[in-house]
Amino acid sequence: MITSFTQVEEKIHSYPMQKIAVASGTDSETLHAVQMAREKNIAECVLVGDEAVIKSTAEKEGISLAGVEIINVADPMKAGLAAVQLVSENKAQIFMKGYIHSDDFLRCVLNKEVGLRADNLLNHVFILEATHLGRLLFITDGAMNIAPSLEEKARIISNTVALAQIFDIEKPKVAAVSAVEVVTPGIQSTIDAALLAKMSDRNQFHGGIVDGPLALDNAINPLAAKYKKIGGVVAGNADILLMPDIVSGNAVAKAFAHITGGTTAGLIFGAKAPVILPSRSDSKQSKLMGMACAVYVAGANAQKRVKIGKVHF
Ligand code: COD
């Protein structure tokens, strides 16, 4: 089981080199991450964006882009489409967001002609290096699916279980998170969580085990689960936090990064190729770890042919 980003970095050194197409990578943190990825042999990058801005940012920051290919496309949306096309034509293997709005970037991923849509739902996962807990935490969905329905939540779980299994978590424990751990008629997410838990009891999911509703404390902290007398294998030990909506998912991951200084890696899963979706304000280390995790997922896909399990409705 992979419990840290250091282990991810160690693993990918035996993998073939991957090329990352960066959409509008004009900002300093992205360019620092591109340089670090090259120096640490994590990945090669091709920057698709405004060449003049890329070069002036690099010069101001003392970043060397020697050997990095730059394709000059000034408009961020056009740069996104040109970059995603490189991936769909296998001229690059991974697609990454630079200084472009998330919704525009996601529209490039979903573009019917040049995008990376597969038959299934795509979702965003923040991977948190939770050193205090001694493991990685997978938080979903904090950046793509705005207010998922019960069916979409089930598909998000299925995707994320497959992602966590790539990180050698054999039977991922999924907490369907709400504000409270009891079914409360006025809080729809508690009802969805209870239904997802029942679906899990009836083996409607492949691979993981789902319980809920659980509040954030008793989902990840065994003592909190004990104090509140919540049994089961998931309570206190969740690997995956299924959040009720994009607002809560995004806020929890950003609180972790900006209050505790923790490192996150943001990925879109379920597409034809790995996609890195950091926040524009993420640190270079988070962007670099997004790259490392995407390379790891691409390598694991090539080796094990990872399959997303079907949800039995
Ligand atoms: N998986 C697969 N296909 C999808 C998904 C998905 N998650 N979402 C939409 N599609 C398909 C639809 O089936 C449809 O065929 C097509 O894409 C367009 O769908 P719409 O009409 O919902 O598309 P948009 O462009 O209005 O919205 C899609 C976005 C992903 C852009 C939208 O959901 C969005 O803005 N999400 C939040 C992005 C954001 O701002 N994140 C902030 C994070 S920092």
mmCIF file of C-alpha atoms and ligand atoms in Angstrom:
data_model
loop_
_atom_site.group_PDB
_atom_site.id
_atom_site.type_symbol
_atom_site.label_atom_id
_atom_site.label_comp_id
_atom_site.label_asym_id
_atom_site.label_seq_id
_atom_site.Cartn_x
_atom_site.Cartn_y
_atom_site.Cartn_z
ATOM 1 C CA MET A 1 0.000 0.000 0.000
ATOM 2 C CA ILE A 2 1.385 3.388 -0.991
ATOM 3 C CA THR A 3 1.222 5.793 1.938
ATOM 4 C CA SER A 4 3.278 8.789 0.770
ATOM 5 C CA PHE A 5 4.212 10.788 -2.309
ATOM 6 C CA THR A 6 7.860 9.800 -1.753
ATOM 7 C CA GLN A 7 6.852 6.196 -2.455
ATOM 8 C CA VAL A 8 5.063 7.311 -5.626
ATOM 9 C CA GLU A 9 8.241 9.085 -6.788
ATOM 10 C CA GLU A 10 10.324 5.975 -6.037
ATOM 11 C CA LYS A 11 7.960 3.705 -7.987
ATOM 12 C CA ILE A 12 7.853 5.795 -11.144
ATOM 13 C CA HIS A 13 11.601 5.730 -11.651
ATOM 14 C CA SER A 14 11.258 2.243 -13.121
ATOM 15 C CA TYR A 15 8.460 3.396 -15.476
ATOM 16 C CA PRO A 16 9.005 4.609 -19.040
ATOM 17 C CA MET A 17 9.282 8.413 -19.387
ATOM 18 C CA GLN A 18 5.904 10.071 -20.029
ATOM 19 C CA LYS A 19 5.228 13.373 -21.763
ATOM 20 C CA ILE A 20 2.805 15.843 -20.162
ATOM 21 C CA ALA A 21 1.004 18.406 -22.343
ATOM 22 C CA VAL A 22 0.440 21.499 -20.194
ATOM 23 C CA ALA A 23 -2.457 23.776 -21.144
ATOM 24 C CA SER A 24 -1.540 27.445 -20.771
ATOM 25 C CA GLY A 25 1.353 26.779 -18.400
ATOM 26 C CA THR A 26 2.296 30.430 -18.102
ATOM 27 C CA ASP A 27 2.436 30.860 -14.289
ATOM 28 C CA SER A 28 5.483 30.565 -12.074
ATOM 29 C CA GLU A 29 4.357 27.592 -9.942
ATOM 30 C CA THR A 30 3.544 25.487 -13.027
ATOM 31 C CA LEU A 31 6.850 26.399 -14.669
ATOM 32 C CA HIS A 32 8.776 25.574 -11.478
ATOM 33 C CA ALA A 33 6.993 22.202 -11.380
ATOM 34 C CA VAL A 34 7.884 21.599 -15.049
ATOM 35 C CA GLN A 35 11.552 22.299 -14.312
ATOM 36 C CA MET A 36 11.527 20.106 -11.181
ATOM 37 C CA ALA A 37 9.815 17.262 -13.064
ATOM 38 C CA ARG A 38 12.606 17.373 -15.639
ATOM 39 C CA GLU A 39 15.401 17.560 -13.052
ATOM 40 C CA LYS A 40 13.923 14.718 -10.992
ATOM 41 C CA ASN A 41 13.231 12.555 -14.070
ATOM 42 C CA ILE A 42 9.519 12.472 -13.265
ATOM 43 C CA ALA A 43 8.315 13.550 -16.722
ATOM 44 C CA GLU A 44 9.037 15.591 -19.822
ATOM 45 C CA CYS A 45 6.613 18.432 -20.571
ATOM 46 C CA VAL A 46 5.413 20.250 -23.647
ATOM 47 C CA LEU A 47 4.088 23.723 -22.849
ATOM 48 C CA VAL A 48 1.191 24.905 -24.984
ATOM 49 C CA GLY A 49 0.524 28.564 -24.263
ATOM 50 C CA ASP A 50 1.579 32.154 -24.772
ATOM 51 C CA GLU A 51 5.294 31.782 -25.537
ATOM 52 C CA ALA A 52 6.179 35.390 -24.685
ATOM 53 C CA VAL A 53 4.523 35.121 -21.246
ATOM 54 C CA ILE A 54 6.052 31.684 -20.594
ATOM 55 C CA LYS A 55 9.537 32.975 -21.418
ATOM 56 C CA SER A 56 9.231 36.203 -19.432
ATOM 57 C CA THR A 57 7.836 34.365 -16.362
ATOM 58 C CA ALA A 58 10.663 31.816 -16.580
ATOM 59 C CA GLU A 59 13.274 34.569 -16.857
ATOM 60 C CA LYS A 60 11.832 36.537 -13.912
ATOM 61 C CA GLU A 61 11.785 33.374 -11.742
ATOM 62 C CA GLY A 62 15.186 32.051 -12.854
ATOM 63 C CA ILE A 63 13.594 28.911 -14.287
ATOM 64 C CA SER A 64 15.516 27.081 -17.002
ATOM 65 C CA LEU A 65 13.280 25.761 -19.764
ATOM 66 C CA ALA A 66 16.220 24.429 -21.779
ATOM 67 C CA GLY A 67 15.024 21.380 -23.715
ATOM 68 C CA VAL A 68 11.322 22.032 -22.972
ATOM 69 C CA GLU A 69 9.195 22.238 -26.106
ATOM 70 C CA ILE A 70 6.933 25.312 -26.300
ATOM 71 C CA ILE A 71 4.005 25.537 -28.714
ATOM 72 C CA ASN A 72 2.873 29.138 -29.023
ATOM 73 C CA VAL A 73 -0.929 29.458 -28.601
ATOM 74 C CA ALA A 74 -1.823 32.664 -26.765
ATOM 75 C CA ASP A 75 -5.533 32.123 -26.035
ATOM 76 C CA PRO A 76 -5.921 29.781 -22.984
ATOM 77 C CA MET A 77 -8.941 27.861 -24.379
ATOM 78 C CA LYS A 78 -7.256 27.334 -27.761
ATOM 79 C CA ALA A 79 -4.083 26.304 -25.922
ATOM 80 C CA GLY A 80 -6.155 23.793 -23.903
ATOM 81 C CA LEU A 81 -7.649 22.283 -27.049
ATOM 82 C CA ALA A 82 -4.266 22.099 -28.798
ATOM 83 C CA ALA A 83 -2.707 20.471 -25.713
ATOM 84 C CA VAL A 84 -5.480 17.895 -25.231
ATOM 85 C CA GLN A 85 -5.245 17.018 -28.922
ATOM 86 C CA LEU A 86 -1.572 16.133 -28.394
ATOM 87 C CA VAL A 87 -2.716 13.605 -25.787
ATOM 88 C CA SER A 88 -5.567 12.172 -27.835
ATOM 89 C CA GLU A 89 -3.073 11.684 -30.703
ATOM 90 C CA ASN A 90 -0.594 10.067 -28.239
ATOM 91 C CA LYS A 91 2.043 12.731 -28.915
ATOM 92 C CA ALA A 92 1.857 13.236 -25.142
ATOM 93 C CA GLN A 93 0.442 10.787 -22.578
ATOM 94 C CA ILE A 94 -0.903 13.082 -19.818
ATOM 95 C CA PHE A 95 -2.918 16.337 -19.905
ATOM 96 C CA MET A 96 -2.329 19.051 -17.293
ATOM 97 C CA LYS A 97 -3.997 22.304 -16.365
ATOM 98 C CA GLY A 98 -1.817 25.409 -16.194
ATOM 99 C CA TYR A 99 -3.133 28.977 -15.855
ATOM 100 C CA ILE A 100 -6.601 28.335 -17.273
ATOM 101 C CA HIS A 101 -9.978 28.221 -15.504
ATOM 102 C CA SER A 102 -11.019 24.722 -14.396
ATOM 103 C CA ASP A 103 -14.310 24.770 -16.299
ATOM 104 C CA ASP A 104 -12.579 25.755 -19.566
ATOM 105 C CA PHE A 105 -9.922 23.122 -18.994
ATOM 106 C CA LEU A 106 -12.599 20.483 -18.299
ATOM 107 C CA ARG A 107 -14.454 21.464 -21.475
ATOM 108 C CA CYS A 108 -11.226 20.610 -23.334
ATOM 109 C CA VAL A 109 -11.147 17.202 -21.614
ATOM 110 C CA LEU A 110 -14.817 16.636 -22.547
ATOM 111 C CA ASN A 111 -14.490 18.001 -26.105
ATOM 112 C CA LYS A 112 -16.117 15.512 -28.474
ATOM 113 C CA GLU A 113 -13.555 15.906 -31.291
ATOM 114 C CA VAL A 114 -10.184 16.201 -29.579
ATOM 115 C CA GLY A 115 -10.926 15.450 -25.894
ATOM 116 C CA LEU A 116 -10.385 12.390 -23.710
ATOM 117 C CA ARG A 117 -13.933 11.284 -22.898
ATOM 118 C CA ALA A 118 -14.450 7.605 -22.297
ATOM 119 C CA ASP A 119 -17.822 5.848 -21.876
ATOM 120 C CA ASN A 120 -17.943 6.431 -18.131
ATOM 121 C CA LEU A 121 -18.332 9.381 -15.789
ATOM 122 C CA LEU A 122 -15.175 11.382 -15.104
ATOM 123 C CA ASN A 123 -14.447 12.692 -11.622
ATOM 124 C CA HIS A 124 -11.861 14.747 -9.799
ATOM 125 C CA VAL A 125 -9.891 13.332 -6.884
ATOM 126 C CA PHE A 126 -7.701 15.300 -4.495
ATOM 127 C CA ILE A 127 -5.037 12.929 -3.170
ATOM 128 C CA LEU A 128 -3.881 14.218 0.217
ATOM 129 C CA GLU A 129 -0.619 13.151 1.798
ATOM 130 C CA ALA A 130 -2.042 12.886 5.309
ATOM 131 C CA THR A 131 1.201 12.330 7.212
ATOM 132 C CA HIS A 132 -0.600 12.640 10.580
ATOM 133 C CA LEU A 133 -2.796 9.667 9.601
ATOM 134 C CA GLY A 134 0.096 7.787 7.971
ATOM 135 C CA ARG A 135 -1.729 7.264 4.690
ATOM 136 C CA LEU A 136 -2.995 8.888 1.513
ATOM 137 C CA LEU A 137 -6.571 10.171 1.586
ATOM 138 C CA PHE A 138 -8.635 10.370 -1.599
ATOM 139 C CA ILE A 139 -11.224 13.192 -1.556
ATOM 140 C CA THR A 140 -13.853 13.356 -4.261
ATOM 141 C CA ASP A 141 -15.357 15.287 -5.962
ATOM 142 C CA GLY A 142 -13.999 18.738 -5.237
ATOM 143 C CA ALA A 143 -13.524 20.087 -8.764
ATOM 144 C CA MET A 144 -15.649 18.536 -11.508
ATOM 145 C CA ASN A 145 -19.096 17.144 -10.630
ATOM 146 C CA ILE A 146 -20.918 20.056 -9.013
ATOM 147 C CA ALA A 147 -23.892 18.410 -7.264
ATOM 148 C CA PRO A 148 -23.778 14.702 -8.080
ATOM 149 C CA SER A 149 -26.987 12.647 -8.044
ATOM 150 C CA LEU A 150 -27.130 9.309 -6.214
ATOM 151 C CA GLU A 151 -26.256 7.508 -9.448
ATOM 152 C CA GLU A 152 -23.338 9.860 -10.116
ATOM 153 C CA LYS A 153 -22.100 9.415 -6.538
ATOM 154 C CA ALA A 154 -22.137 5.642 -7.091
ATOM 155 C CA ARG A 155 -20.094 6.062 -10.286
ATOM 156 C CA ILE A 156 -17.702 8.460 -8.542
ATOM 157 C CA ILE A 157 -17.167 5.812 -5.849
ATOM 158 C CA SER A 158 -16.528 3.146 -8.462
ATOM 159 C CA ASN A 159 -13.930 5.290 -10.273
ATOM 160 C CA THR A 160 -12.175 6.281 -7.072
ATOM 161 C CA VAL A 161 -12.043 2.723 -5.756
ATOM 162 C CA ALA A 162 -10.226 1.774 -9.003
ATOM 163 C CA LEU A 163 -7.851 4.727 -8.514
ATOM 164 C CA ALA A 164 -7.125 3.799 -4.885
ATOM 165 C CA GLN A 165 -6.472 0.196 -5.953
ATOM 166 C CA ILE A 166 -3.751 1.481 -8.294
ATOM 167 C CA PHE A 167 -2.125 2.826 -5.117
ATOM 168 C CA ASP A 168 -2.181 -0.754 -3.788
ATOM 169 C CA ILE A 169 -5.124 -0.258 -1.424
ATOM 170 C CA GLU A 170 -6.711 -3.626 -2.096
ATOM 171 C CA LYS A 171 -10.186 -3.033 -0.650
ATOM 172 C CA PRO A 172 -10.561 0.720 -0.276
ATOM 173 C CA LYS A 173 -12.796 1.918 2.550
ATOM 174 C CA VAL A 174 -15.151 4.657 1.395
ATOM 175 C CA ALA A 175 -16.872 7.074 3.794
ATOM 176 C CA ALA A 176 -19.915 8.828 2.372
ATOM 177 C CA VAL A 177 -19.469 12.061 4.277
ATOM 178 C CA SER A 178 -22.107 14.404 5.644
ATOM 179 C CA ALA A 179 -22.376 16.815 8.560
ATOM 180 C CA VAL A 180 -23.702 14.112 10.884
ATOM 181 C CA GLU A 181 -23.454 10.338 11.188
ATOM 182 C CA VAL A 182 -27.171 9.642 11.541
ATOM 183 C CA VAL A 183 -29.735 9.611 8.763
ATOM 184 C CA THR A 184 -31.391 13.021 8.991
ATOM 185 C CA PRO A 185 -34.406 13.661 6.759
ATOM 186 C CA GLY A 186 -33.535 17.346 6.310
ATOM 187 C CA ILE A 187 -29.984 16.596 5.064
ATOM 188 C CA GLN A 188 -30.156 14.880 1.686
ATOM 189 C CA SER A 189 -26.485 13.796 1.759
ATOM 190 C CA THR A 190 -27.192 11.603 4.826
ATOM 191 C CA ILE A 191 -29.936 9.824 2.892
ATOM 192 C CA ASP A 192 -27.724 9.325 -0.185
ATOM 193 C CA ALA A 193 -24.949 8.055 2.104
ATOM 194 C CA ALA A 194 -27.229 5.502 3.743
ATOM 195 C CA LEU A 195 -28.408 4.281 0.335
ATOM 196 C CA LEU A 196 -24.814 3.953 -0.901
ATOM 197 C CA ALA A 197 -23.933 1.998 2.259
ATOM 198 C CA LYS A 198 -26.857 -0.351 1.645
ATOM 199 C CA MET A 199 -25.791 -0.753 -2.000
ATOM 200 C CA SER A 200 -22.356 -1.719 -0.716
ATOM 201 C CA ASP A 201 -23.891 -4.287 1.696
ATOM 202 C CA ARG A 202 -25.688 -5.808 -1.296
ATOM 203 C CA ASN A 203 -22.455 -5.995 -3.356
ATOM 204 C CA GLN A 204 -23.601 -3.413 -5.892
ATOM 205 C CA PHE A 205 -20.045 -2.034 -5.960
ATOM 206 C CA HIS A 206 -16.975 -3.838 -7.147
ATOM 207 C CA GLY A 207 -13.899 -3.773 -4.942
ATOM 208 C CA GLY A 208 -14.495 -1.238 -2.189
ATOM 209 C CA ILE A 209 -16.580 -1.079 0.972
ATOM 210 C CA VAL A 210 -18.825 1.925 1.558
ATOM 211 C CA ASP A 211 -20.334 3.180 4.812
ATOM 212 C CA GLY A 212 -22.218 6.308 5.761
ATOM 213 C CA PRO A 213 -23.359 8.743 6.678
ATOM 214 C CA LEU A 214 -20.157 9.590 8.532
ATOM 215 C CA ALA A 215 -18.992 13.024 9.609
ATOM 216 C CA LEU A 216 -15.434 13.981 8.692
ATOM 217 C CA ASP A 217 -14.081 13.350 12.219
ATOM 218 C CA ASN A 218 -15.474 9.857 12.611
ATOM 219 C CA ALA A 219 -14.660 8.965 9.011
ATOM 220 C CA ILE A 220 -10.900 9.371 9.481
ATOM 221 C CA ASN A 221 -10.197 9.384 13.217
ATOM 222 C CA PRO A 222 -10.684 6.047 15.041
ATOM 223 C CA LEU A 223 -10.996 7.816 18.411
ATOM 224 C CA ALA A 224 -13.814 10.029 17.141
ATOM 225 C CA ALA A 225 -15.580 6.921 15.818
ATOM 226 C CA LYS A 226 -15.087 5.235 19.194
ATOM 227 C CA TYR A 227 -16.402 8.215 21.213
ATOM 228 C CA LYS A 228 -19.486 8.320 19.019
ATOM 229 C CA LYS A 229 -19.875 4.526 19.240
ATOM 230 C CA ILE A 230 -19.865 3.975 15.499
ATOM 231 C CA GLY A 231 -18.923 0.447 14.448
ATOM 232 C CA GLY A 232 -17.915 -1.045 11.124
ATOM 233 C CA VAL A 233 -14.600 -1.231 9.295
ATOM 234 C CA VAL A 234 -14.864 2.124 7.532
ATOM 235 C CA ALA A 235 -15.500 4.456 10.483
ATOM 236 C CA GLY A 236 -12.221 6.027 11.597
ATOM 237 C CA ASN A 237 -10.231 4.350 8.822
ATOM 238 C CA ALA A 238 -11.593 5.662 5.528
ATOM 239 C CA ASP A 239 -9.273 5.809 2.507
ATOM 240 C CA ILE A 240 -11.776 7.623 0.305
ATOM 241 C CA LEU A 241 -14.030 10.492 1.368
ATOM 242 C CA LEU A 242 -17.028 10.835 -0.921
ATOM 243 C CA MET A 243 -18.054 14.442 -0.334
ATOM 244 C CA PRO A 244 -21.669 15.593 -0.763
ATOM 245 C CA ASP A 245 -20.846 18.216 -3.403
ATOM 246 C CA ILE A 246 -18.084 20.225 -5.075
ATOM 247 C CA VAL A 247 -18.182 22.959 -2.408
ATOM 248 C CA SER A 248 -17.472 20.665 0.532
ATOM 249 C CA GLY A 249 -14.929 18.592 -1.424
ATOM 250 C CA ASN A 250 -13.050 21.644 -2.600
ATOM 251 C CA ALA A 251 -13.121 23.340 0.820
ATOM 252 C CA VAL A 252 -11.799 20.297 2.714
ATOM 253 C CA ALA A 253 -8.887 19.793 0.310
ATOM 254 C CA LYS A 254 -8.003 23.495 0.263
ATOM 255 C CA ALA A 255 -8.277 23.730 4.068
ATOM 256 C CA PHE A 256 -5.786 20.870 4.273
ATOM 257 C CA ALA A 257 -3.387 22.626 1.864
ATOM 258 C CA HIS A 258 -3.713 26.204 3.087
ATOM 259 C CA ILE A 259 -4.268 25.727 6.839
ATOM 260 C CA THR A 260 -2.002 22.758 7.536
ATOM 261 C CA GLY A 261 0.464 23.331 4.672
ATOM 262 C CA GLY A 262 -0.159 19.780 3.446
ATOM 263 C CA THR A 263 0.519 18.631 -0.108
ATOM 264 C CA THR A 264 -2.302 17.573 -2.405
ATOM 265 C CA ALA A 265 -2.293 16.128 -5.911
ATOM 266 C CA GLY A 266 -5.368 16.755 -8.088
ATOM 267 C CA LEU A 267 -6.310 14.234 -10.785
ATOM 268 C CA ILE A 268 -9.269 13.643 -13.093
ATOM 269 C CA PHE A 269 -9.968 9.925 -13.309
ATOM 270 C CA GLY A 270 -12.016 7.909 -15.799
ATOM 271 C CA ALA A 271 -10.763 9.625 -18.970
ATOM 272 C CA LYS A 272 -8.798 7.944 -21.752
ATOM 273 C CA ALA A 273 -5.547 9.274 -20.262
ATOM 274 C CA PRO A 274 -4.537 10.662 -16.871
ATOM 275 C CA VAL A 275 -5.428 14.312 -16.374
ATOM 276 C CA ILE A 276 -3.843 16.605 -13.776
ATOM 277 C CA LEU A 277 -6.127 19.314 -12.450
ATOM 278 C CA PRO A 278 -4.458 21.410 -9.769
ATOM 279 C CA SER A 279 -5.858 24.664 -8.532
ATOM 280 C CA ARG A 280 -4.140 27.684 -10.115
ATOM 281 C CA SER A 281 -3.032 28.752 -6.604
ATOM 282 C CA ASP A 282 -1.497 25.359 -5.712
ATOM 283 C CA SER A 283 2.158 25.235 -4.711
ATOM 284 C CA LYS A 284 4.806 23.964 -7.115
ATOM 285 C CA GLN A 285 5.170 20.917 -4.855
ATOM 286 C CA SER A 286 1.446 20.074 -5.222
ATOM 287 C CA LYS A 287 1.688 20.534 -8.990
ATOM 288 C CA LEU A 288 4.783 18.335 -9.081
ATOM 289 C CA MET A 289 3.078 15.641 -7.012
ATOM 290 C CA GLY A 290 0.077 15.810 -9.372
ATOM 291 C CA MET A 291 2.545 15.055 -12.171
ATOM 292 C CA ALA A 292 4.142 12.197 -10.217
ATOM 293 C CA CYS A 293 0.757 10.628 -9.402
ATOM 294 C CA ALA A 294 -0.402 10.925 -13.033
ATOM 295 C CA VAL A 295 2.794 9.275 -14.279
ATOM 296 C CA TYR A 296 2.273 6.552 -11.680
ATOM 297 C CA VAL A 297 -1.326 5.994 -12.827
ATOM 298 C CA ALA A 298 -0.275 5.934 -16.501
ATOM 299 C CA GLY A 299 2.439 3.379 -15.703
ATOM 300 C CA ALA A 300 0.093 1.242 -13.622
ATOM 301 C CA ASN A 301 -2.521 1.359 -16.386
ATOM 302 C CA ALA A 302 0.062 0.154 -18.884
ATOM 303 C CA GLN A 303 1.206 -2.660 -16.578
ATOM 304 C CA LYS A 304 -2.041 -3.861 -15.024
ATOM 305 C CA ARG A 305 -4.744 -2.615 -17.425
ATOM 306 C CA VAL A 306 -6.766 -1.138 -14.577
ATOM 307 C CA LYS A 307 -10.515 -1.539 -15.008
ATOM 308 C CA ILE A 308 -13.226 0.544 -13.390
ATOM 309 C CA GLY A 309 -15.773 -1.833 -11.847
ATOM 310 C CA LYS A 310 -19.394 -1.627 -12.939
ATOM 311 C CA VAL A 311 -22.010 -0.440 -10.448
ATOM 312 C CA HIS A 312 -24.944 -2.881 -10.398
ATOM 313 C CA PHE A 313 -28.123 -0.807 -10.487
HETATM 314 N N1 COD B 1 -18.142 12.891 -16.948
HETATM 315 C C1 COD B 1 -18.410 12.545 -18.218
HETATM 316 N N2 COD B 1 -19.075 13.344 -19.059
HETATM 317 C C2 COD B 1 -19.490 14.536 -18.600
HETATM 318 C C3 COD B 1 -19.248 14.977 -17.281
HETATM 319 C C4 COD B 1 -18.540 14.083 -16.432
HETATM 320 N N3 COD B 1 -18.267 14.362 -15.161
HETATM 321 N N4 COD B 1 -19.767 16.217 -17.112
HETATM 322 C C5 COD B 1 -20.337 16.546 -18.289
HETATM 323 N N5 COD B 1 -20.167 15.533 -19.171
HETATM 324 C C6 COD B 1 -20.638 15.470 -20.562
HETATM 325 C C7 COD B 1 -22.161 15.547 -20.626
HETATM 326 O O1 COD B 1 -22.720 14.257 -20.584
HETATM 327 C C8 COD B 1 -22.394 16.206 -21.966
HETATM 328 O O2 COD B 1 -22.339 15.263 -23.003
HETATM 329 C C9 COD B 1 -21.184 17.128 -22.109
HETATM 330 O O3 COD B 1 -20.166 16.615 -21.248
HETATM 331 C C10 COD B 1 -21.502 18.552 -21.710
HETATM 332 O O4 COD B 1 -22.088 18.511 -20.410
HETATM 333 P P1 COD B 1 -22.596 19.831 -19.693
HETATM 334 O O5 COD B 1 -23.638 20.480 -20.507
HETATM 335 O O6 COD B 1 -22.897 19.522 -18.253
HETATM 336 O O7 COD B 1 -21.235 20.658 -19.811
HETATM 337 P P2 COD B 1 -20.751 21.985 -19.280
HETATM 338 O O8 COD B 1 -19.659 22.384 -20.200
HETATM 339 O O9 COD B 1 -21.838 22.965 -19.026
HETATM 340 O O10 COD B 1 -20.157 21.590 -17.826
HETATM 341 C C11 COD B 1 -19.176 20.610 -17.637
HETATM 342 C C12 COD B 1 -18.216 21.132 -16.564
HETATM 343 C C13 COD B 1 -17.306 19.995 -16.160
HETATM 344 C C14 COD B 1 -17.387 22.279 -17.136
HETATM 345 C C15 COD B 1 -19.047 21.640 -15.331
HETATM 346 O O11 COD B 1 -19.633 20.555 -14.711
HETATM 347 C C16 COD B 1 -18.256 22.475 -14.359
HETATM 348 O O12 COD B 1 -18.113 23.681 -14.535
HETATM 349 N N6 COD B 1 -17.724 21.854 -13.275
HETATM 350 C C17 COD B 1 -17.032 22.582 -12.234
HETATM 351 C C18 COD B 1 -15.686 23.059 -12.699
HETATM 352 C C19 COD B 1 -15.061 24.055 -11.739
HETATM 353 O O13 COD B 1 -15.283 25.249 -11.849
HETATM 354 N N7 COD B 1 -14.254 23.576 -10.794
HETATM 355 C C20 COD B 1 -13.610 24.404 -9.844
HETATM 356 C C21 COD B 1 -12.476 23.647 -9.286
HETATM 357 S S1 COD B 1 -11.122 24.539 -8.672
#
